[in-house]
Amino acid sequence: MTAQSLIRELTGSPDFGRRAQVLARVTDLFMSGRTLFDEEQIELFDDVLICLSEQVESPARAFLSERLSIVPNSPRGITRRLAQDREIRVARPVLLNSEQLDDGTLSEIAKSRTQDHLWAISQRRSISEPVTEILTERGSIDVLHCVVENTGARFFDRTFSKL
């Protein structure tokens, strides 16, 4: 069974509540075996979770984001999509905690999303120099304070002198 046929079977109902239940069950399945799955299995979960997340409302996506944000081997594609979500309640958990977000993704989000997104990124355990530079260029005074107070934020000399 391909990921697409499985998704069609799982999402046959037009009911958002039913789809949210399916998303929660698939997430539970992933969470229960996450340490045992190989890369191919994680990619299958990634495909399924991406498709399901596109068919549910934001509370279900926010719940998914909370669950995946603390998983070191969370599927990369869905983690990236959740981080890029326009709704901060969906994006915040993975922006704050996910180890699966690379500097390119964080930079892209920092360049294009809201101050709330920037604030979440500024709270990460560690922030690289390129991301810190974008945060200091685009961020509000609250974001700047968070970056400066974050002991895990690294600065280019030029960025630090601008502050």
Tab-separated table of C-alpha atoms in Angstrom:
chain	number	residue	atom	x	y	z
A	1	MET	CA	0.000	0.000	0.000
A	2	THR	CA	1.439	3.362	-1.001
A	3	ALA	CA	1.348	6.422	1.230
A	4	GLN	CA	-1.168	8.074	-1.112
A	5	SER	CA	-3.613	5.136	-1.062
A	6	LEU	CA	-3.306	4.877	2.721
A	7	ILE	CA	-4.017	8.589	3.030
A	8	ARG	CA	-7.077	8.334	0.761
A	9	GLU	CA	-8.379	5.495	2.905
A	10	LEU	CA	-7.735	7.370	6.152
A	11	THR	CA	-9.154	10.690	5.010
A	12	GLY	CA	-12.240	9.525	3.163
A	13	SER	CA	-14.442	11.434	5.576
A	14	PRO	CA	-15.035	15.149	4.928
A	15	ASP	CA	-15.485	15.644	8.690
A	16	PHE	CA	-12.620	17.732	10.160
A	17	GLY	CA	-13.140	16.078	13.562
A	18	ARG	CA	-12.714	12.609	12.076
A	19	ARG	CA	-9.592	13.717	10.236
A	20	ALA	CA	-8.172	15.184	13.449
A	21	GLN	CA	-8.797	11.841	15.180
A	22	VAL	CA	-6.964	10.004	12.396
A	23	LEU	CA	-4.062	12.472	12.673
A	24	ALA	CA	-3.908	11.907	16.432
A	25	ARG	CA	-3.919	8.129	16.008
A	26	VAL	CA	-1.185	8.180	13.363
A	27	THR	CA	0.834	10.502	15.620
A	28	ASP	CA	0.345	8.093	18.542
A	29	LEU	CA	1.539	5.235	16.348
A	30	PHE	CA	4.655	7.172	15.373
A	31	MET	CA	5.357	8.234	18.955
A	32	SER	CA	5.020	4.686	20.297
A	33	GLY	CA	7.597	3.271	17.892
A	34	ARG	CA	9.758	6.282	17.092
A	35	THR	CA	12.938	4.739	18.476
A	36	LEU	CA	12.462	1.564	16.433
A	37	PHE	CA	11.641	2.996	13.005
A	38	ASP	CA	14.230	3.141	10.238
A	39	GLU	CA	14.599	6.093	7.838
A	40	GLU	CA	12.224	4.616	5.256
A	41	GLN	CA	9.489	4.134	7.854
A	42	ILE	CA	9.988	7.651	9.199
A	43	GLU	CA	9.680	9.000	5.643
A	44	LEU	CA	6.378	7.136	5.254
A	45	PHE	CA	5.110	8.687	8.486
A	46	ASP	CA	6.336	12.043	7.176
A	47	ASP	CA	4.289	11.706	3.973
A	48	VAL	CA	1.179	10.607	5.855
A	49	LEU	CA	1.466	13.318	8.520
A	50	ILE	CA	2.001	16.035	5.907
A	51	CYS	CA	-1.089	14.988	3.974
A	52	LEU	CA	-3.212	14.638	7.095
A	53	SER	CA	-2.051	17.985	8.499
A	54	GLU	CA	-3.207	19.715	5.317
A	55	GLN	CA	-6.728	18.397	5.922
A	56	VAL	CA	-7.263	19.468	9.529
A	57	GLU	CA	-7.830	22.740	11.305
A	58	SER	CA	-5.190	24.585	13.309
A	59	PRO	CA	-5.967	23.084	16.767
A	60	ALA	CA	-5.102	19.623	15.421
A	61	ARG	CA	-1.914	20.967	13.797
A	62	ALA	CA	-0.981	22.705	17.052
A	63	PHE	CA	-1.422	19.424	18.941
A	64	LEU	CA	0.774	17.657	16.386
A	65	SER	CA	3.405	20.384	16.735
A	66	GLU	CA	3.442	19.990	20.524
A	67	ARG	CA	3.901	16.236	20.235
A	68	LEU	CA	6.656	16.331	17.607
A	69	SER	CA	8.558	19.306	19.008
A	70	ILE	CA	10.419	17.220	21.588
A	71	VAL	CA	11.167	14.197	19.384
A	72	PRO	CA	14.799	14.162	18.208
A	73	ASN	CA	13.998	12.054	15.137
A	74	SER	CA	10.680	13.624	14.216
A	75	PRO	CA	9.932	13.468	10.503
A	76	ARG	CA	11.715	16.442	8.929
A	77	GLY	CA	9.115	17.425	6.350
A	78	ILE	CA	6.178	17.768	8.721
A	79	THR	CA	8.371	19.451	11.333
A	80	ARG	CA	9.452	22.018	8.750
A	81	ARG	CA	5.850	22.612	7.629
A	82	LEU	CA	4.643	23.066	11.170
A	83	ALA	CA	7.440	25.576	11.842
A	84	GLN	CA	6.434	27.527	8.730
A	85	ASP	CA	2.740	27.604	9.639
A	86	ARG	CA	1.330	31.132	9.625
A	87	GLU	CA	-0.495	30.462	12.884
A	88	ILE	CA	1.934	30.924	15.753
A	89	ARG	CA	0.131	28.455	18.001
A	90	VAL	CA	1.039	25.797	15.436
A	91	ALA	CA	4.585	26.981	14.747
A	92	ARG	CA	5.706	27.930	18.267
A	93	PRO	CA	6.372	24.448	19.756
A	94	VAL	CA	8.661	23.299	16.956
A	95	LEU	CA	10.300	26.711	16.612
A	96	LEU	CA	11.157	26.633	20.303
A	97	ASN	CA	12.262	23.038	20.656
A	98	SER	CA	12.759	20.980	17.519
A	99	GLU	CA	16.259	19.794	16.737
A	100	GLN	CA	15.118	18.953	13.206
A	101	LEU	CA	15.066	22.561	12.022
A	102	ASP	CA	18.216	23.593	10.183
A	103	ASP	CA	19.598	27.108	9.832
A	104	GLY	CA	18.185	27.452	6.321
A	105	THR	CA	14.651	26.771	7.511
A	106	LEU	CA	15.010	29.008	10.561
A	107	SER	CA	16.463	31.811	8.410
A	108	GLU	CA	13.634	31.522	5.898
A	109	ILE	CA	11.047	31.724	8.671
A	110	ALA	CA	12.865	34.608	10.362
A	111	LYS	CA	12.858	36.542	7.074
A	112	SER	CA	9.194	36.021	6.257
A	113	ARG	CA	7.064	35.464	9.333
A	114	THR	CA	5.676	37.519	12.202
A	115	GLN	CA	7.322	38.953	15.293
A	116	ASP	CA	5.750	36.089	17.262
A	117	HIS	CA	7.652	33.637	15.061
A	118	LEU	CA	10.850	35.626	15.573
A	119	TRP	CA	10.281	35.664	19.335
A	120	ALA	CA	9.881	31.854	19.363
A	121	ILE	CA	13.117	31.411	17.403
A	122	SER	CA	14.898	33.798	19.788
A	123	GLN	CA	14.006	31.464	22.660
A	124	ARG	CA	15.716	28.379	21.173
A	125	ARG	CA	18.414	26.626	23.183
A	126	SER	CA	20.977	27.625	20.573
A	127	ILE	CA	20.873	30.056	17.676
A	128	SER	CA	23.544	30.275	14.994
A	129	GLU	CA	25.154	33.495	13.829
A	130	PRO	CA	23.212	33.764	10.532
A	131	VAL	CA	19.862	33.300	12.278
A	132	THR	CA	20.808	35.711	15.059
A	133	GLU	CA	21.715	38.310	12.452
A	134	ILE	CA	18.247	38.086	10.858
A	135	LEU	CA	16.557	38.253	14.257
A	136	THR	CA	18.457	41.420	15.145
A	137	GLU	CA	17.678	43.011	11.766
A	138	ARG	CA	13.943	42.238	11.721
A	139	GLY	CA	13.085	41.778	15.364
A	140	SER	CA	11.113	44.051	17.630
A	141	ILE	CA	12.640	45.333	20.846
A	142	ASP	CA	11.201	42.270	22.654
A	143	VAL	CA	12.890	39.934	20.181
A	144	LEU	CA	16.177	41.833	20.545
A	145	HIS	CA	16.016	41.533	24.337
A	146	CYS	CA	15.390	37.795	24.079
A	147	VAL	CA	18.293	37.301	21.680
A	148	VAL	CA	20.702	39.292	23.827
A	149	GLU	CA	19.641	37.417	26.977
A	150	ASN	CA	19.849	34.014	25.278
A	151	THR	CA	23.135	32.404	26.338
A	152	GLY	CA	22.891	30.011	23.386
A	153	ALA	CA	22.753	32.783	20.784
A	154	ARG	CA	25.948	33.249	18.802
A	155	PHE	CA	26.747	36.577	17.143
A	156	PHE	CA	28.855	37.702	14.233
A	157	ASP	CA	31.091	40.577	15.360
A	158	ARG	CA	29.238	42.920	12.973
A	159	THR	CA	25.868	41.915	14.436
A	160	PHE	CA	27.051	42.414	17.979
A	161	SER	CA	28.438	45.872	17.176
A	162	LYS	CA	25.092	46.909	15.670
A	163	LEU	CA	23.395	46.102	18.946
